[in-house]
mmCIF file of C-alpha atoms in Angstrom:
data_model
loop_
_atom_site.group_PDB
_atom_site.id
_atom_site.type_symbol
_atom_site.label_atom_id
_atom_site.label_comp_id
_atom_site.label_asym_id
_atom_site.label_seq_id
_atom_site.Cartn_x
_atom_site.Cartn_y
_atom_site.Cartn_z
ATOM 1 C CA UNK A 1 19.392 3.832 -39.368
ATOM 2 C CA UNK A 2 18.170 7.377 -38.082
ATOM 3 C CA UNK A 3 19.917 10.740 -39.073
ATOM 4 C CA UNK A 4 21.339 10.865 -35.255
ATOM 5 C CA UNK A 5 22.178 7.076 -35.264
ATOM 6 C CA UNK A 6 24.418 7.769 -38.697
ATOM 7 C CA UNK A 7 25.531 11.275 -36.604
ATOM 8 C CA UNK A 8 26.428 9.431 -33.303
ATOM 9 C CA UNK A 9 28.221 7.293 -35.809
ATOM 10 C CA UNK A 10 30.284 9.909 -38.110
ATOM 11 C CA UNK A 11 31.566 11.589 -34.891
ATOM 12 C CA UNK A 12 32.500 8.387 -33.184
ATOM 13 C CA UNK A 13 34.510 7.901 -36.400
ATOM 14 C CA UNK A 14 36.497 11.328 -36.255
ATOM 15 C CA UNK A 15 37.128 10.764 -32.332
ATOM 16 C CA UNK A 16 38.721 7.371 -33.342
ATOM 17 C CA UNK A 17 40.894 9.373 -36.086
ATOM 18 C CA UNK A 18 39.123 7.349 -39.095
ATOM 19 C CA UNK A 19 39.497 10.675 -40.987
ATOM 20 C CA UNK A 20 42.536 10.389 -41.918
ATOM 21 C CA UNK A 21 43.452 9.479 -45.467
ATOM 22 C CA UNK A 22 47.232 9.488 -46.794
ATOM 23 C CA UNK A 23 49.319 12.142 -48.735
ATOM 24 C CA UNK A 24 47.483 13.449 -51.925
ATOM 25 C CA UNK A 25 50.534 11.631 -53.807
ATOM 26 C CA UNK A 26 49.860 8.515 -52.671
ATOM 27 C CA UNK A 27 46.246 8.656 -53.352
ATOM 28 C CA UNK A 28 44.594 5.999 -55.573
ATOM 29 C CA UNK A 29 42.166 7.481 -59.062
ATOM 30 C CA UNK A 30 39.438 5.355 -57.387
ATOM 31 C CA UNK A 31 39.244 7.830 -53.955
ATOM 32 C CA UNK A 32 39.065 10.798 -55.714
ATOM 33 C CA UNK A 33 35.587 11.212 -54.402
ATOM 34 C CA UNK A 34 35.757 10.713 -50.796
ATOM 35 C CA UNK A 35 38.268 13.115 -50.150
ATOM 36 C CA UNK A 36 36.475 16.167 -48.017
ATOM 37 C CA UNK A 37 39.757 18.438 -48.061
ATOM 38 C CA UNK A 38 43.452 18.344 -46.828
ATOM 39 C CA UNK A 39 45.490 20.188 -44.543
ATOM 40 C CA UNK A 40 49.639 20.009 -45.306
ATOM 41 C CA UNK A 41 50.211 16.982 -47.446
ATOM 42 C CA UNK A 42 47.448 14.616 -45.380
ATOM 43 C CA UNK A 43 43.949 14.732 -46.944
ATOM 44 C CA UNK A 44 40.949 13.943 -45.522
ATOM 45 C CA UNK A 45 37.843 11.639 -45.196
ATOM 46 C CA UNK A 46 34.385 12.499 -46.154
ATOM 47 C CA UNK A 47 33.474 10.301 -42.794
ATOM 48 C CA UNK A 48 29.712 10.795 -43.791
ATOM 49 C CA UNK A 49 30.362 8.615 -46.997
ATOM 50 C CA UNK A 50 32.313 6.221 -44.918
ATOM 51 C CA UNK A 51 29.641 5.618 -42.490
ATOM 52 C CA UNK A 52 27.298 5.381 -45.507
ATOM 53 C CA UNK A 53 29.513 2.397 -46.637
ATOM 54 C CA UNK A 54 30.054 1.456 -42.880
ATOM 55 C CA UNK A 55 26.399 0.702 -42.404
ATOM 56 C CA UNK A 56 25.942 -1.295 -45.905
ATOM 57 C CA UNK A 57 29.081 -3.574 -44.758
ATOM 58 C CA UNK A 58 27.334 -4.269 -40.866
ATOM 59 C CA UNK A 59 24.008 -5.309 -42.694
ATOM 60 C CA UNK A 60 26.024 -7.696 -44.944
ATOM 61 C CA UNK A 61 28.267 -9.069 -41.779
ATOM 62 C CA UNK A 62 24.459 -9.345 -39.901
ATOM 63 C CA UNK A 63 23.361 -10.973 -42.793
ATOM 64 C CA UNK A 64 25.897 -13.541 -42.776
ATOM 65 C CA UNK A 65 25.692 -13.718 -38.949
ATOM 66 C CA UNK A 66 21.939 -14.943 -39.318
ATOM 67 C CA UNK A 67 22.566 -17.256 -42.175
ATOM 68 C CA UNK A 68 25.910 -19.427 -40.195
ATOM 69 C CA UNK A 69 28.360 -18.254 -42.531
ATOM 70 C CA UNK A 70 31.938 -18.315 -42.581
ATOM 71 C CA UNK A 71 33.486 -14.784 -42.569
ATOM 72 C CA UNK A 72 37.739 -14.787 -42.800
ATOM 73 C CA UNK A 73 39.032 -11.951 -41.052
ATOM 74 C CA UNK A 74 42.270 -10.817 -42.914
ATOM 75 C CA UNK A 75 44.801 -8.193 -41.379
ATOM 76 C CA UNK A 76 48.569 -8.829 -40.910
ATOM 77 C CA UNK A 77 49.661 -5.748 -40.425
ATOM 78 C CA UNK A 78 52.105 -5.134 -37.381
ATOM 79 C CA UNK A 79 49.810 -2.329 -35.805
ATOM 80 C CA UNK A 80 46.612 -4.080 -35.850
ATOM 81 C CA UNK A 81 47.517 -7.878 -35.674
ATOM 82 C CA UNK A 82 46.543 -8.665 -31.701
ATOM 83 C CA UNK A 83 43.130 -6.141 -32.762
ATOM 84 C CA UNK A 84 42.237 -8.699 -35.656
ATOM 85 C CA UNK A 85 43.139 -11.905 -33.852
ATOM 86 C CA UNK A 86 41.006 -10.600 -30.663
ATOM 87 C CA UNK A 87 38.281 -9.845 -32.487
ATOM 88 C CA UNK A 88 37.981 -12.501 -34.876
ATOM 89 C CA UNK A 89 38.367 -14.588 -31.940
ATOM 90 C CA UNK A 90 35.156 -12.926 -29.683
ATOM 91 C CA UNK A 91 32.679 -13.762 -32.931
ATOM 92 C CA UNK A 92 34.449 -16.979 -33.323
ATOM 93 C CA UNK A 93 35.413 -16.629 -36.889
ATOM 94 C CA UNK A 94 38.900 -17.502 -38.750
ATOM 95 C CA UNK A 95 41.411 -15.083 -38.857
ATOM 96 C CA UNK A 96 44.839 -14.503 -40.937
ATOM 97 C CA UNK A 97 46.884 -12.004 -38.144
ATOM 98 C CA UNK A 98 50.242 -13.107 -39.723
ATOM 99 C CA UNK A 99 51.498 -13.263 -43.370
ATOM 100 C CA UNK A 100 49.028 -14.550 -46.202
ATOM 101 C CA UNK A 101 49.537 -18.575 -46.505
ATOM 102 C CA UNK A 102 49.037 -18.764 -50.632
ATOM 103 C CA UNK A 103 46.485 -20.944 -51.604
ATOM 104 C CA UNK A 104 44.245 -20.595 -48.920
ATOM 105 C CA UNK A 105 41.301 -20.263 -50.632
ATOM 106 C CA UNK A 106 42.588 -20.820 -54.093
ATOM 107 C CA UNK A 107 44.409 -24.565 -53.584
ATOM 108 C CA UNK A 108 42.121 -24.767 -50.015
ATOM 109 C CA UNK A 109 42.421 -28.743 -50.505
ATOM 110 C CA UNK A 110 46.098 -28.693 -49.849
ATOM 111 C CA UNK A 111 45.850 -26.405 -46.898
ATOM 112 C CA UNK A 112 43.219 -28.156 -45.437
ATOM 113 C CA UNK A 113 46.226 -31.589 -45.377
ATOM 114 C CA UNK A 114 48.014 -28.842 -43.422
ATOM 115 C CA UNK A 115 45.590 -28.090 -41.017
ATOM 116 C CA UNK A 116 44.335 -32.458 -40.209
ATOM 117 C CA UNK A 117 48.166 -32.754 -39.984
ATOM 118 C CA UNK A 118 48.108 -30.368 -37.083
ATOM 119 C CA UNK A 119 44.940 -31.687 -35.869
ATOM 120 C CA UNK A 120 46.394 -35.283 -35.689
ATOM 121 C CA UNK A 121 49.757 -34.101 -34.078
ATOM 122 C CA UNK A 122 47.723 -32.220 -31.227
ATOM 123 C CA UNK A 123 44.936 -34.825 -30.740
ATOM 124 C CA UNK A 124 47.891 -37.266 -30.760
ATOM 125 C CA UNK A 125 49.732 -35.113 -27.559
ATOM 126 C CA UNK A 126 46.886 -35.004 -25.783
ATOM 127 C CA UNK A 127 45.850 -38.420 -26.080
ATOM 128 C CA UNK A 128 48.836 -39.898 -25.104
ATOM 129 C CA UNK A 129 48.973 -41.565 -28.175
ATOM 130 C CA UNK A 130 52.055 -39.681 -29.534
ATOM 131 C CA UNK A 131 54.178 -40.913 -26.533
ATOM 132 C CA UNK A 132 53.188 -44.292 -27.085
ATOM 133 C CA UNK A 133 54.205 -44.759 -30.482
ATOM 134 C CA UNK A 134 57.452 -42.425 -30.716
ATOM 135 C CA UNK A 135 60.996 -42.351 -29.636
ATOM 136 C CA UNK A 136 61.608 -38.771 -27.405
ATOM 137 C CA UNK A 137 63.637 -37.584 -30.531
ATOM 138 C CA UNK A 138 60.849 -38.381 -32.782
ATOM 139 C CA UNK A 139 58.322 -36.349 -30.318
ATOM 140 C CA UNK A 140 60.838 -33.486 -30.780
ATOM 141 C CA UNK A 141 60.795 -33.391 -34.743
ATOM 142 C CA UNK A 142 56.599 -33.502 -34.013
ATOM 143 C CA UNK A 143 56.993 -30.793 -31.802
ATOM 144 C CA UNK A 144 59.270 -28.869 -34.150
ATOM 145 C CA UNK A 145 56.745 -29.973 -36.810
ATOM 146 C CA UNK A 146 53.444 -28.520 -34.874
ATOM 147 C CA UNK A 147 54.992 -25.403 -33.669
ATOM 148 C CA UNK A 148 56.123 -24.696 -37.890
ATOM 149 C CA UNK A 149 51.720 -25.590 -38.521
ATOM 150 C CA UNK A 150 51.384 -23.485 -36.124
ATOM 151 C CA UNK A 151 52.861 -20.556 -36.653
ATOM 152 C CA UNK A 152 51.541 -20.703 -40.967
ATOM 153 C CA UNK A 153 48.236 -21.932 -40.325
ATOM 154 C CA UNK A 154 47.828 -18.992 -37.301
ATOM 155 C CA UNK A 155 43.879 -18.979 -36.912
ATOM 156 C CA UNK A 156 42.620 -20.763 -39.694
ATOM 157 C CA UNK A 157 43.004 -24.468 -37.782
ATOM 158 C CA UNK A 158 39.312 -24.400 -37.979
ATOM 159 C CA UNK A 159 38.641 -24.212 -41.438
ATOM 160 C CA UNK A 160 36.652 -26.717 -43.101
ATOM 161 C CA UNK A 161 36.163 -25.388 -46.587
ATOM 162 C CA UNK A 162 36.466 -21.759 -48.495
ATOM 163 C CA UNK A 163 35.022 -19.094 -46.544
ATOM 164 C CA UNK A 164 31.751 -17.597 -47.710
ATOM 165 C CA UNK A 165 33.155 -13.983 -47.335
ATOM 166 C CA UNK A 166 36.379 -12.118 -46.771
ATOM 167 C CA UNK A 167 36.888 -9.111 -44.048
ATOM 168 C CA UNK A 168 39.990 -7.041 -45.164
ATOM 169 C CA UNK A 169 42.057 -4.974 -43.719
ATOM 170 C CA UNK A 170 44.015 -3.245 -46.355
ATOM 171 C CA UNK A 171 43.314 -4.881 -49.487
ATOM 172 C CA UNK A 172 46.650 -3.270 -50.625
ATOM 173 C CA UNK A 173 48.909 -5.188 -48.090
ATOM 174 C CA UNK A 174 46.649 -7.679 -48.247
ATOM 175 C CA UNK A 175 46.572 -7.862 -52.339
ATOM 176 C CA UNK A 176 47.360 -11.577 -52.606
ATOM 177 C CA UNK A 177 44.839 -12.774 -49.883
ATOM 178 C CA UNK A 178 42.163 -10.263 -52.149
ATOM 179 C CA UNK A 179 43.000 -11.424 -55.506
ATOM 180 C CA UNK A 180 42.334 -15.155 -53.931
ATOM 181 C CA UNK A 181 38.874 -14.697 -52.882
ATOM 182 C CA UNK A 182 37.700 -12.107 -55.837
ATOM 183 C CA UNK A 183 39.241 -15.052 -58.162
ATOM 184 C CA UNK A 184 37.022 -18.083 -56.533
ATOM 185 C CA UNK A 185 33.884 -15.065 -56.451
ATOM 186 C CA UNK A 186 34.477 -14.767 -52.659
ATOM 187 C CA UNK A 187 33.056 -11.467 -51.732
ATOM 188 C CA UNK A 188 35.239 -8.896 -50.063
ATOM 189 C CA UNK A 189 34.306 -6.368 -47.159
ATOM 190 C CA UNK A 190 37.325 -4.289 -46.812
ATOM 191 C CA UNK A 191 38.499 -1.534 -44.343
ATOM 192 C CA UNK A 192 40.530 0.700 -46.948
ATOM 193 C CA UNK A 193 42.858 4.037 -46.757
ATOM 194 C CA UNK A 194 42.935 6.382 -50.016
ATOM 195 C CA UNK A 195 46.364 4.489 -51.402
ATOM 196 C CA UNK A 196 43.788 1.170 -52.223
ATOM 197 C CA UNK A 197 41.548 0.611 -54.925
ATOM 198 C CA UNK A 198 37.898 0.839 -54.606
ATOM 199 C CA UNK A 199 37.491 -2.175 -56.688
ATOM 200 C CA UNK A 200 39.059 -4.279 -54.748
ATOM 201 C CA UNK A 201 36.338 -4.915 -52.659
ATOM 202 C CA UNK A 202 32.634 -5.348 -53.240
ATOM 203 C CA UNK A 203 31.936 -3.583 -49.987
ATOM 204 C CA UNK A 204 34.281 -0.631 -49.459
ATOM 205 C CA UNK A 205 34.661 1.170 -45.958
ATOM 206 C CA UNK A 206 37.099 4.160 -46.837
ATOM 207 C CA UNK A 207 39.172 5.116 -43.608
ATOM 208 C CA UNK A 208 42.327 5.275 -41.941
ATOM 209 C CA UNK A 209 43.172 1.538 -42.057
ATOM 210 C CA UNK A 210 46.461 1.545 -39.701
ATOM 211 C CA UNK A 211 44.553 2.801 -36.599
ATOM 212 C CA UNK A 212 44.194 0.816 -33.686
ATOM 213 C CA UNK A 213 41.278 2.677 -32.102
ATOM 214 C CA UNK A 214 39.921 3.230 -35.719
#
């Protein structure tokens, strides 16, 4: 990347508001170093060391792009649920928009029942094959059944096995879903504000984490 690529890039990130860290007091030992300076209680980015980190994490997503691997995008958070799904969705990956299902990637064998289950109830709806076989209060408790698969599994229906790599937003909120993957050696890219521990991820990108156009 050229000096006015990685410039083009650092202002993009202060347009977007990426700057922003969180009170001094909430501040994890581990940020200490990419804190530029603070105004009031908020403190602030060094956005040239986040773009530094930015541009490691894009050559490891392009990386994984080239070599077919499964990236899970993880990011419940109220604010930037619909951005997660949406973009998971345009690079066709799995996503987790909602709350963390445990044992995803930990007891993955169990999940992945959950996920034929649904398979077999919708195949079986569209197929006909569900009306065939089943009383209309039956079809109901299948409904009722789906919707509940539904709603837990939220976009990890097509799952097959553990995902090669992890995309995090907020590896604090997001602790149990980290501590999965970093257990089974899953690596971690993570979006992370200064309240979050730089080890929690093998590919840091310090920034505000609860911005939308961030």
């Amino acid at each position: 990347m050229t000096n006015i690529d990685s410039a083009t890039d650092v202002t993009r990130l202060f347009e977007k508001g990426a700057h922003f860290a969180q009170a001094k007091s909430r501040r994890h030992a581990s940020m200490k170093s990419f804190i530029l300076g603070k105004k009031g209680r908020i403190e602030f980015f060094d956005l040239v060391k986040t773009e530094e980190h930015l541009a490691k994490a894009k050559q490891v997503m392009s990386a994984l792009a080239k070599d077919g691997k499964t990236v899970l995008v993880v990011g419940g958070k109220s604010e930037i649920a619909d951005v997660v799904r949406e973009m998971a969705t345009n690079i066709s990956q799995p996503y987790v928009s909602t709350r963390w299902l445990g044992g995803t990637i930990s007891n993955f064998s169990e999940i992945k029942k959950r996920i034929d289950r649904w398979n077999e109830i919708r195949e079986g709806r569209a197929s006909g094959e569900l009306a065939r076989q089943h009383t209309k209060l039956e079809l109901v408790f299948l409904s009722r059944e789906e919707d509940r698969l539904t709603t837990r599994l939220d976009g990890i229906v097509g799952l097959t096995k553990r995902p090669d790599a992890m995309l995090v937003i907020d590896p604090r909120h997001e602790r149990h879903a980290v501590k999965e993957a970093r257990d089974s050696g899953i690596p971690v890219i993570a979006l992370m504000n200064s309240d979050c521990n730089l080890a929690d991820a093998e590919y840091p990108i310090v920034m505000n984490d609860a911005s939308r156009d961030a």
